[in-house]
Amino acid sequence: MTQPTEQAPAARFAESARAVDGFVTDTAAFEAWFADCRDRFHTTAELRPLDALRDWSVDPCTGNVGHASGRFFSVRGLDVWVPGAAVERWQQPIISQPEAGILGILVKEFDGVPHCLVQAKAEPGNINGIQLSPTVQATRSNYGGVHRGKAVPYLEHFRDTPPDRVIADVLQSEQGSWFHRKRNRNLIVEATGPVEVLDGFCWLTLGQLHELLHHDDLVNMDTRTVMSCFPDAGADFAPTPAEHRPSYRELLGWITEERTRRERHVREIPLNAVDGWQFRDGRVTHRDGLFFDIVGVSVEASGREVGRWDQPLLAPHGTGLVALLVREIDGVPHALLHARVEAGHLDILELAPTVQCTPQTYTHLPPGARPRFLDTVLNAPEEKVLFSAVHSEEGGRFLHARNRYMIVEADPGLRLADGPDYRWTALPDTAALLRHSHYLNIQARSILACLHGLAGREPREKP
């Protein structure tokens, strides 16, 4: 074990990305550790009517669902108007959680190579029990002790941290279609002294985590978003600092122009006043059975700070698709990003992957609402698919929410559809945006974590 080296951050973490077998936990040891955790840590989530949840209630006047403490989160209604959109006006239930949590990965060097401390975490909405989470994954209500459970392990590393130990620290949004103004602080912090490895935690290199991203439902959403914030070796393509690159200034100008050009008007309304939705059979559901339900669950867990609780969850209908078209332009890798307006984001829009949707939903919407490039992705030849895996979204708020993440090499002759809301963006410029809040949405950050794992690798067989 060594002290952190003086190498540039991108070079240090590029070395970690190349270490696919690790120095602390090799592949065989990881598989044995994870199998043991899966045997011992679990959650069981049984459906329960929303109006019968312990410590939760349905307001008799508004229909809003909230916790007795007034903390954690609530389920409310949202009225949305986006002038000029294919669907200009709608109403929907939404999770309101204005407090910001902490998502943190603790890093430490072993044999000169940075390793990440990850946790095998069971969540009520996971489709398969445990998944790999960051070192710390906690809402303010959790680490503030509102749940009356045990303290959050390793939290002290992410509170009042000396600046010279902070690799990344940025406040980022989460799903803008399901959360209203939810944000989490994404932190990467380096430890210099001894770190006790608690039960359910292990050290892995970035290379090992990149390999595990090829497996379905293994690396959870919170780990993926923090992974995207690591210094990117792609910066080697652009030695000039981001703020001095013409391409980066043009990218910022495009985002500002789109935020100025587009309109979005949202307001919270009572849940029982949401048009097209109804409280039925103990859940909130769309009258045509579309989109998602709000359901209640009663949870029993082992390996968590709290062993038993009730809560609402958002249960989407169908597996979504998150896809990124990529290509090289003048020798520099580029991605096709979409300036996407979502109801729940703090600002009017954030940059999204090329395609972000649940395909089956669009059979019920106007033809103009069908996402551009959806058919390009769905019909891509096998040899053009660089990455494909199904990943779960946040298991603490969503029930079995999954998206297929795809990275597809675009045909050089691909033409952008009319309209200014898509743009080929150099990956070094895209990575630079991650230093700031509210530029890249959660789906874009997740797929960038997958893309970083492809850098410098030979084509591999799809799992």
mmCIF file with all atom_site columns, N, CA, C and O in Angstrom, residues 167-211:
data_model
loop_
_atom_site.group_PDB
_atom_site.id
_atom_site.type_symbol
_atom_site.label_atom_id
_atom_site.label_alt_id
_atom_site.label_comp_id
_atom_site.label_asym_id
_atom_site.label_entity_id
_atom_site.label_seq_id
_atom_site.pdbx_PDB_ins_code
_atom_site.Cartn_x
_atom_site.Cartn_y
_atom_site.Cartn_z
_atom_site.occupancy
_atom_site.B_iso_or_equiv
_atom_site.pdbx_formal_charge
_atom_site.auth_seq_id
_atom_site.auth_comp_id
_atom_site.auth_asym_id
_atom_site.auth_atom_id
_atom_site.pdbx_PDB_model_num
ATOM 1   N N  . ILE A 1 167 ? -11.663 14.651 -5.095  1.00 0.00 ? 167 ILE A N  1
ATOM 2   C CA . ILE A 1 167 ? -11.433 14.438 -6.534  1.00 0.00 ? 167 ILE A CA 1
ATOM 3   C C  . ILE A 1 167 ? -12.566 15.054 -7.346  1.00 0.00 ? 167 ILE A C  1
ATOM 4   O O  . ILE A 1 167 ? -12.354 15.643 -8.396  1.00 0.00 ? 167 ILE A O  1
ATOM 5   N N  . ALA A 1 168 ? -13.786 14.933 -6.875  1.00 0.00 ? 168 ALA A N  1
ATOM 6   C CA . ALA A 1 168 ? -14.951 15.508 -7.554  1.00 0.00 ? 168 ALA A CA 1
ATOM 7   C C  . ALA A 1 168 ? -16.009 15.828 -6.511  1.00 0.00 ? 168 ALA A C  1
ATOM 8   O O  . ALA A 1 168 ? -16.163 15.099 -5.521  1.00 0.00 ? 168 ALA A O  1
ATOM 9   N N  . ASP A 1 169 ? -16.724 16.916 -6.727  1.00 0.00 ? 169 ASP A N  1
ATOM 10  C CA . ASP A 1 169 ? -17.788 17.338 -5.817  1.00 0.00 ? 169 ASP A CA 1
ATOM 11  C C  . ASP A 1 169 ? -18.759 18.189 -6.616  1.00 0.00 ? 169 ASP A C  1
ATOM 12  O O  . ASP A 1 169 ? -18.462 19.341 -6.948  1.00 0.00 ? 169 ASP A O  1
ATOM 13  N N  . VAL A 1 170 ? -19.910 17.634 -6.967  1.00 0.00 ? 170 VAL A N  1
ATOM 14  C CA . VAL A 1 170 ? -20.848 18.355 -7.815  1.00 0.00 ? 170 VAL A CA 1
ATOM 15  C C  . VAL A 1 170 ? -22.273 17.910 -7.499  1.00 0.00 ? 170 VAL A C  1
ATOM 16  O O  . VAL A 1 170 ? -22.527 16.733 -7.227  1.00 0.00 ? 170 VAL A O  1
ATOM 17  N N  . LEU A 1 171 ? -23.188 18.850 -7.501  1.00 0.00 ? 171 LEU A N  1
ATOM 18  C CA . LEU A 1 171 ? -24.597 18.576 -7.245  1.00 0.00 ? 171 LEU A CA 1
ATOM 19  C C  . LEU A 1 171 ? -25.274 18.251 -8.563  1.00 0.00 ? 171 LEU A C  1
ATOM 20  O O  . LEU A 1 171 ? -25.218 19.045 -9.513  1.00 0.00 ? 171 LEU A O  1
ATOM 21  N N  . GLN A 1 172 ? -25.915 17.093 -8.649  1.00 0.00 ? 172 GLN A N  1
ATOM 22  C CA . GLN A 1 172 ? -26.514 16.649 -9.903  1.00 0.00 ? 172 GLN A CA 1
ATOM 23  C C  . GLN A 1 172 ? -27.971 16.247 -9.705  1.00 0.00 ? 172 GLN A C  1
ATOM 24  O O  . GLN A 1 172 ? -28.382 15.837 -8.617  1.00 0.00 ? 172 GLN A O  1
ATOM 25  N N  . SER A 1 173 ? -28.712 16.334 -10.791 1.00 0.00 ? 173 SER A N  1
ATOM 26  C CA . SER A 1 173 ? -30.141 15.992 -10.787 1.00 0.00 ? 173 SER A CA 1
ATOM 27  C C  . SER A 1 173 ? -30.340 14.486 -10.879 1.00 0.00 ? 173 SER A C  1
ATOM 28  O O  . SER A 1 173 ? -29.406 13.725 -11.151 1.00 0.00 ? 173 SER A O  1
ATOM 29  N N  . GLU A 1 174 ? -31.597 14.079 -10.688 1.00 0.00 ? 174 GLU A N  1
ATOM 30  C CA . GLU A 1 174 ? -31.989 12.692 -10.970 1.00 0.00 ? 174 GLU A CA 1
ATOM 31  C C  . GLU A 1 174 ? -33.166 12.706 -11.949 1.00 0.00 ? 174 GLU A C  1
ATOM 32  O O  . GLU A 1 174 ? -33.433 13.733 -12.582 1.00 0.00 ? 174 GLU A O  1
ATOM 33  N N  . GLN A 1 175 ? -33.862 11.587 -12.119 1.00 0.00 ? 175 GLN A N  1
ATOM 34  C CA . GLN A 1 175 ? -34.840 11.448 -13.201 1.00 0.00 ? 175 GLN A CA 1
ATOM 35  C C  . GLN A 1 175 ? -35.858 12.594 -13.219 1.00 0.00 ? 175 GLN A C  1
ATOM 36  O O  . GLN A 1 175 ? -36.674 12.735 -12.316 1.00 0.00 ? 175 GLN A O  1
ATOM 37  N N  . GLY A 1 176 ? -35.815 13.400 -14.279 1.00 0.00 ? 176 GLY A N  1
ATOM 38  C CA . GLY A 1 176 ? -36.691 14.560 -14.367 1.00 0.00 ? 176 GLY A CA 1
ATOM 39  C C  . GLY A 1 176 ? -38.124 14.241 -14.708 1.00 0.00 ? 176 GLY A C  1
ATOM 40  O O  . GLY A 1 176 ? -38.988 15.121 -14.605 1.00 0.00 ? 176 GLY A O  1
ATOM 41  N N  . SER A 1 177 ? -38.399 13.010 -15.124 1.00 0.00 ? 177 SER A N  1
ATOM 42  C CA . SER A 1 177 ? -39.783 12.617 -15.404 1.00 0.00 ? 177 SER A CA 1
ATOM 43  C C  . SER A 1 177 ? -40.477 12.029 -14.183 1.00 0.00 ? 177 SER A C  1
ATOM 44  O O  . SER A 1 177 ? -41.701 11.916 -14.173 1.00 0.00 ? 177 SER A O  1
ATOM 45  N N  . TRP A 1 178 ? -39.690 11.657 -13.166 1.00 0.00 ? 178 TRP A N  1
ATOM 46  C CA . TRP A 1 178 ? -40.254 10.980 -11.993 1.00 0.00 ? 178 TRP A CA 1
ATOM 47  C C  . TRP A 1 178 ? -40.014 11.726 -10.694 1.00 0.00 ? 178 TRP A C  1
ATOM 48  O O  . TRP A 1 178 ? -40.694 11.478 -9.704  1.00 0.00 ? 178 TRP A O  1
ATOM 49  N N  . PHE A 1 179 ? -38.999 12.601 -10.670 1.00 0.00 ? 179 PHE A N  1
ATOM 50  C CA . PHE A 1 179 ? -38.690 13.388 -9.481  1.00 0.00 ? 179 PHE A CA 1
ATOM 51  C C  . PHE A 1 179 ? -38.921 14.866 -9.775  1.00 0.00 ? 179 PHE A C  1
ATOM 52  O O  . PHE A 1 179 ? -38.605 15.341 -10.877 1.00 0.00 ? 179 PHE A O  1
ATOM 53  N N  . HIS A 1 180 ? -39.391 15.594 -8.784  1.00 0.00 ? 180 HIS A N  1
ATOM 54  C CA . HIS A 1 180 ? -39.483 17.043 -8.918  1.00 0.00 ? 180 HIS A CA 1
ATOM 55  C C  . HIS A 1 180 ? -38.336 17.687 -8.155  1.00 0.00 ? 180 HIS A C  1
ATOM 56  O O  . HIS A 1 180 ? -38.303 17.690 -6.928  1.00 0.00 ? 180 HIS A O  1
ATOM 57  N N  . ARG A 1 181 ? -37.350 18.181 -8.920  1.00 0.00 ? 181 ARG A N  1
ATOM 58  C CA . ARG A 1 181 ? -36.231 18.947 -8.385  1.00 0.00 ? 181 ARG A CA 1
ATOM 59  C C  . ARG A 1 181 ? -35.370 18.159 -7.394  1.00 0.00 ? 181 ARG A C  1
ATOM 60  O O  . ARG A 1 181 ? -34.821 18.716 -6.462  1.00 0.00 ? 181 ARG A O  1
ATOM 61  N N  . LYS A 1 182 ? -35.248 16.870 -7.619  1.00 0.00 ? 182 LYS A N  1
ATOM 62  C CA . LYS A 1 182 ? -34.382 16.065 -6.740  1.00 0.00 ? 182 LYS A CA 1
ATOM 63  C C  . LYS A 1 182 ? -32.930 16.185 -7.184  1.00 0.00 ? 182 LYS A C  1
ATOM 64  O O  . LYS A 1 182 ? -32.620 16.100 -8.381  1.00 0.00 ? 182 LYS A O  1
ATOM 65  N N  . ARG A 1 183 ? -32.032 16.346 -6.218  1.00 0.00 ? 183 ARG A N  1
ATOM 66  C CA . ARG A 1 183 ? -30.607 16.455 -6.501  1.00 0.00 ? 183 ARG A CA 1
ATOM 67  C C  . ARG A 1 183 ? -29.820 15.655 -5.467  1.00 0.00 ? 183 ARG A C  1
ATOM 68  O O  . ARG A 1 183 ? -30.271 15.466 -4.339  1.00 0.00 ? 183 ARG A O  1
ATOM 69  N N  . ASN A 1 184 ? -28.657 15.199 -5.872  1.00 0.00 ? 184 ASN A N  1
ATOM 70  C CA . ASN A 1 184 ? -27.733 14.531 -4.967  1.00 0.00 ? 184 ASN A CA 1
ATOM 71  C C  . ASN A 1 184 ? -26.333 15.079 -5.178  1.00 0.00 ? 184 ASN A C  1
ATOM 72  O O  . ASN A 1 184 ? -25.926 15.397 -6.311  1.00 0.00 ? 184 ASN A O  1
ATOM 73  N N  . ARG A 1 185 ? -25.595 15.167 -4.095  1.00 0.00 ? 185 ARG A N  1
ATOM 74  C CA . ARG A 1 185 ? -24.206 15.590 -4.165  1.00 0.00 ? 185 ARG A CA 1
ATOM 75  C C  . ARG A 1 185 ? -23.352 14.394 -4.535  1.00 0.00 ? 185 ARG A C  1
ATOM 76  O O  . ARG A 1 185 ? -23.282 13.403 -3.802  1.00 0.00 ? 185 ARG A O  1
ATOM 77  N N  . ASN A 1 186 ? -22.713 14.454 -5.701  1.00 0.00 ? 186 ASN A N  1
ATOM 78  C CA . ASN A 1 186 ? -21.838 13.386 -6.179  1.00 0.00 ? 186 ASN A CA 1
ATOM 79  C C  . ASN A 1 186 ? -20.411 13.707 -5.750  1.00 0.00 ? 186 ASN A C  1
ATOM 80  O O  . ASN A 1 186 ? -19.835 14.715 -6.162  1.00 0.00 ? 186 ASN A O  1
ATOM 81  N N  . LEU A 1 187 ? -19.835 12.832 -4.926  1.00 0.00 ? 187 LEU A N  1
ATOM 82  C CA . LEU A 1 187 ? -18.538 13.081 -4.325  1.00 0.00 ? 187 LEU A CA 1
ATOM 83  C C  . LEU A 1 187 ? -17.581 11.923 -4.580  1.00 0.00 ? 187 LEU A C  1
ATOM 84  O O  . LEU A 1 187 ? -17.970 10.755 -4.493  1.00 0.00 ? 187 LEU A O  1
ATOM 85  N N  . ILE A 1 188 ? -16.331 12.264 -4.888  1.00 0.00 ? 188 ILE A N  1
ATOM 86  C CA . ILE A 1 188 ? -15.243 11.289 -4.912  1.00 0.00 ? 188 ILE A CA 1
ATOM 87  C C  . ILE A 1 188 ? -14.152 11.849 -4.002  1.00 0.00 ? 188 ILE A C  1
ATOM 88  O O  . ILE A 1 188 ? -13.664 12.962 -4.225  1.00 0.00 ? 188 ILE A O  1
ATOM 89  N N  . VAL A 1 189 ? -13.810 11.101 -2.970  1.00 0.00 ? 189 VAL A N  1
ATOM 90  C CA . VAL A 1 189 ? -12.882 11.568 -1.942  1.00 0.00 ? 189 VAL A CA 1
ATOM 91  C C  . VAL A 1 189 ? -11.777 10.545 -1.783  1.00 0.00 ? 189 VAL A C  1
ATOM 92  O O  . VAL A 1 189 ? -12.035 9.329  -1.773  1.00 0.00 ? 189 VAL A O  1
ATOM 93  N N  . GLU A 1 190 ? -10.540 11.025 -1.635  1.00 0.00 ? 190 GLU A N  1
ATOM 94  C CA . GLU A 1 190 ? -9.408  10.131 -1.480  1.00 0.00 ? 190 GLU A CA 1
ATOM 95  C C  . GLU A 1 190 ? -9.008  10.018 -0.013  1.00 0.00 ? 190 GLU A C  1
ATOM 96  O O  . GLU A 1 190 ? -8.859  11.031 0.684   1.00 0.00 ? 190 GLU A O  1
ATOM 97  N N  . ALA A 1 191 ? -8.840  8.792  0.443   1.00 0.00 ? 191 ALA A N  1
ATOM 98  C CA . ALA A 1 191 ? -8.369  8.538  1.808   1.00 0.00 ? 191 ALA A CA 1
ATOM 99  C C  . ALA A 1 191 ? -6.858  8.384  1.790   1.00 0.00 ? 191 ALA A C  1
ATOM 100 O O  . ALA A 1 191 ? -6.288  7.775  0.880   1.00 0.00 ? 191 ALA A O  1
ATOM 101 N N  . THR A 1 192 ? -6.209  8.926  2.814   1.00 0.00 ? 192 THR A N  1
ATOM 102 C CA . THR A 1 192 ? -4.751  8.823  2.906   1.00 0.00 ? 192 THR A CA 1
ATOM 103 C C  . THR A 1 192 ? -4.300  7.928  4.058   1.00 0.00 ? 192 THR A C  1
ATOM 104 O O  . THR A 1 192 ? -3.172  7.456  4.065   1.00 0.00 ? 192 THR A O  1
ATOM 105 N N  . GLY A 1 193 ? -5.172  7.722  5.035   1.00 0.00 ? 193 GLY A N  1
ATOM 106 C CA . GLY A 1 193 ? -4.821  6.875  6.168   1.00 0.00 ? 193 GLY A CA 1
ATOM 107 C C  . GLY A 1 193 ? -5.484  5.521  6.076   1.00 0.00 ? 193 GLY A C  1
ATOM 108 O O  . GLY A 1 193 ? -6.131  5.181  5.080   1.00 0.00 ? 193 GLY A O  1
ATOM 109 N N  . PRO A 1 194 ? -5.355  4.718  7.113   1.00 0.00 ? 194 PRO A N  1
ATOM 110 C CA . PRO A 1 194 ? -5.989  3.395  7.130   1.00 0.00 ? 194 PRO A CA 1
ATOM 111 C C  . PRO A 1 194 ? -7.511  3.503  7.028   1.00 0.00 ? 194 PRO A C  1
ATOM 112 O O  . PRO A 1 194 ? -8.117  4.417  7.580   1.00 0.00 ? 194 PRO A O  1
ATOM 113 N N  . VAL A 1 195 ? -8.114  2.582  6.311   1.00 0.00 ? 195 VAL A N  1
ATOM 114 C CA . VAL A 1 195 ? -9.569  2.512  6.178   1.00 0.00 ? 195 VAL A CA 1
ATOM 115 C C  . VAL A 1 195 ? -9.993  1.080  6.508   1.00 0.00 ? 195 VAL A C  1
ATOM 116 O O  . VAL A 1 195 ? -9.606  0.134  5.809   1.00 0.00 ? 195 VAL A O  1
ATOM 117 N N  . GLU A 1 196 ? -10.776 0.924  7.549   1.00 0.00 ? 196 GLU A N  1
ATOM 118 C CA . GLU A 1 196 ? -11.289 -0.397 7.901   1.00 0.00 ? 196 GLU A CA 1
ATOM 119 C C  . GLU A 1 196 ? -12.366 -0.808 6.897   1.00 0.00 ? 196 GLU A C  1
ATOM 120 O O  . GLU A 1 196 ? -13.282 -0.029 6.601   1.00 0.00 ? 196 GLU A O  1
ATOM 121 N N  . VAL A 1 197 ? -12.245 -2.012 6.367   1.00 0.00 ? 197 VAL A N  1
ATOM 122 C CA . VAL A 1 197 ? -13.235 -2.515 5.417   1.00 0.00 ? 197 VAL A CA 1
ATOM 123 C C  . VAL A 1 197 ? -14.324 -3.231 6.202   1.00 0.00 ? 197 VAL A C  1
ATOM 124 O O  . VAL A 1 197 ? -14.109 -4.315 6.757   1.00 0.00 ? 197 VAL A O  1
ATOM 125 N N  . LEU A 1 198 ? -15.498 -2.634 6.250   1.00 0.00 ? 198 LEU A N  1
ATOM 126 C CA . LEU A 1 198 ? -16.615 -3.197 6.999   1.00 0.00 ? 198 LEU A CA 1
ATOM 127 C C  . LEU A 1 198 ? -17.293 -4.311 6.209   1.00 0.00 ? 198 LEU A C  1
ATOM 128 O O  . LEU A 1 198 ? -17.095 -4.452 4.990   1.00 0.00 ? 198 LEU A O  1
ATOM 129 N N  . ASP A 1 199 ? -18.090 -5.085 6.903   1.00 0.00 ? 199 ASP A N  1
ATOM 130 C CA . ASP A 1 199 ? -18.829 -6.167 6.261   1.00 0.00 ? 199 ASP A CA 1
ATOM 131 C C  . ASP A 1 199 ? -19.721 -5.606 5.155   1.00 0.00 ? 199 ASP A C  1
ATOM 132 O O  . ASP A 1 199 ? -20.442 -4.625 5.353   1.00 0.00 ? 199 ASP A O  1
ATOM 133 N N  . GLY A 1 200 ? -19.650 -6.229 3.971   1.00 0.00 ? 200 GLY A N  1
ATOM 134 C CA . GLY A 1 200 ? -20.469 -5.787 2.851   1.00 0.00 ? 200 GLY A CA 1
ATOM 135 C C  . GLY A 1 200 ? -19.796 -4.781 1.947   1.00 0.00 ? 200 GLY A C  1
ATOM 136 O O  . GLY A 1 200 ? -20.427 -4.301 0.995   1.00 0.00 ? 200 GLY A O  1
ATOM 137 N N  . PHE A 1 201 ? -18.518 -4.463 2.191   1.00 0.00 ? 201 PHE A N  1
ATOM 138 C CA . PHE A 1 201 ? -17.766 -3.519 1.376   1.00 0.00 ? 201 PHE A CA 1
ATOM 139 C C  . PHE A 1 201 ? -16.531 -4.210 0.806   1.00 0.00 ? 201 PHE A C  1
ATOM 140 O O  . PHE A 1 201 ? -15.994 -5.142 1.409   1.00 0.00 ? 201 PHE A O  1
ATOM 141 N N  . CYS A 1 202 ? -16.061 -3.717 -0.351  1.00 0.00 ? 202 CYS A N  1
ATOM 142 C CA . CYS A 1 202 ? -14.801 -4.220 -0.893  1.00 0.00 ? 202 CYS A CA 1
ATOM 143 C C  . CYS A 1 202 ? -14.176 -3.171 -1.802  1.00 0.00 ? 202 CYS A C  1
ATOM 144 O O  . CYS A 1 202 ? -14.847 -2.262 -2.293  1.00 0.00 ? 202 CYS A O  1
ATOM 145 N N  . TRP A 1 203 ? -12.848 -3.325 -2.035  1.00 0.00 ? 203 TRP A N  1
ATOM 146 C CA . TRP A 1 203 ? -12.097 -2.418 -2.901  1.00 0.00 ? 203 TRP A CA 1
ATOM 147 C C  . TRP A 1 203 ? -12.045 -2.979 -4.318  1.00 0.00 ? 203 TRP A C  1
ATOM 148 O O  . TRP A 1 203 ? -11.654 -4.132 -4.523  1.00 0.00 ? 203 TRP A O  1
ATOM 149 N N  . LEU A 1 204 ? -12.407 -2.157 -5.300  1.00 0.00 ? 204 LEU A N  1
ATOM 150 C CA . LEU A 1 204 ? -12.319 -2.536 -6.712  1.00 0.00 ? 204 LEU A CA 1
ATOM 151 C C  . LEU A 1 204 ? -11.692 -1.393 -7.495  1.00 0.00 ? 204 LEU A C  1
ATOM 152 O O  . LEU A 1 204 ? -11.882 -0.219 -7.167  1.00 0.00 ? 204 LEU A O  1
ATOM 153 N N  . THR A 1 205 ? -10.965 -1.730 -8.559  1.00 0.00 ? 205 THR A N  1
ATOM 154 C CA . THR A 1 205 ? -10.436 -0.701 -9.451  1.00 0.00 ? 205 THR A CA 1
ATOM 155 C C  . THR A 1 205 ? -11.541 -0.205 -10.384 1.00 0.00 ? 205 THR A C  1
ATOM 156 O O  . THR A 1 205 ? -12.593 -0.850 -10.548 1.00 0.00 ? 205 THR A O  1
ATOM 157 N N  . LEU A 1 206 ? -11.268 0.919  -11.037 1.00 0.00 ? 206 LEU A N  1
ATOM 158 C CA . LEU A 1 206 ? -12.202 1.389  -12.065 1.00 0.00 ? 206 LEU A CA 1
ATOM 159 C C  . LEU A 1 206 ? -12.323 0.363  -13.187 1.00 0.00 ? 206 LEU A C  1
ATOM 160 O O  . LEU A 1 206 ? -13.411 0.167  -13.749 1.00 0.00 ? 206 LEU A O  1
ATOM 161 N N  . GLY A 1 207 ? -11.215 -0.290 -13.529 1.00 0.00 ? 207 GLY A N  1
ATOM 162 C CA . GLY A 1 207 ? -11.260 -1.307 -14.579 1.00 0.00 ? 207 GLY A CA 1
ATOM 163 C C  . GLY A 1 207 ? -12.198 -2.444 -14.229 1.00 0.00 ? 207 GLY A C  1
ATOM 164 O O  . GLY A 1 207 ? -12.946 -2.945 -15.085 1.00 0.00 ? 207 GLY A O  1
ATOM 165 N N  . GLN A 1 208 ? -12.193 -2.866 -12.970 1.00 0.00 ? 208 GLN A N  1
ATOM 166 C CA . GLN A 1 208 ? -13.119 -3.915 -12.545 1.00 0.00 ? 208 GLN A CA 1
ATOM 167 C C  . GLN A 1 208 ? -14.568 -3.431 -12.620 1.00 0.00 ? 208 GLN A C  1
ATOM 168 O O  . GLN A 1 208 ? -15.460 -4.167 -13.065 1.00 0.00 ? 208 GLN A O  1
ATOM 169 N N  . LEU A 1 209 ? -14.806 -2.204 -12.189 1.00 0.00 ? 209 LEU A N  1
ATOM 170 C CA . LEU A 1 209 ? -16.173 -1.671 -12.264 1.00 0.00 ? 209 LEU A CA 1
ATOM 171 C C  . LEU A 1 209 ? -16.631 -1.541 -13.715 1.00 0.00 ? 209 LEU A C  1
ATOM 172 O O  . LEU A 1 209 ? -17.792 -1.829 -14.037 1.00 0.00 ? 209 LEU A O  1
ATOM 173 N N  . HIS A 1 210 ? -15.730 -1.125 -14.597 1.00 0.00 ? 210 HIS A N  1
ATOM 174 C CA . HIS A 1 210 ? -16.097 -1.041 -16.008 1.00 0.00 ? 210 HIS A CA 1
ATOM 175 C C  . HIS A 1 210 ? -16.472 -2.412 -16.566 1.00 0.00 ? 210 HIS A C  1
ATOM 176 O O  . HIS A 1 210 ? -17.433 -2.550 -17.342 1.00 0.00 ? 210 HIS A O  1
ATOM 177 N N  . GLU A 1 211 ? -15.725 -3.443 -16.167 1.00 0.00 ? 211 GLU A N  1
ATOM 178 C CA . GLU A 1 211 ? -16.067 -4.788 -16.611 1.00 0.00 ? 211 GLU A CA 1
ATOM 179 C C  . GLU A 1 211 ? -17.436 -5.214 -16.084 1.00 0.00 ? 211 GLU A C  1
ATOM 180 O O  . GLU A 1 211 ? -18.233 -5.841 -16.795 1.00 0.00 ? 211 GLU A O  1
#
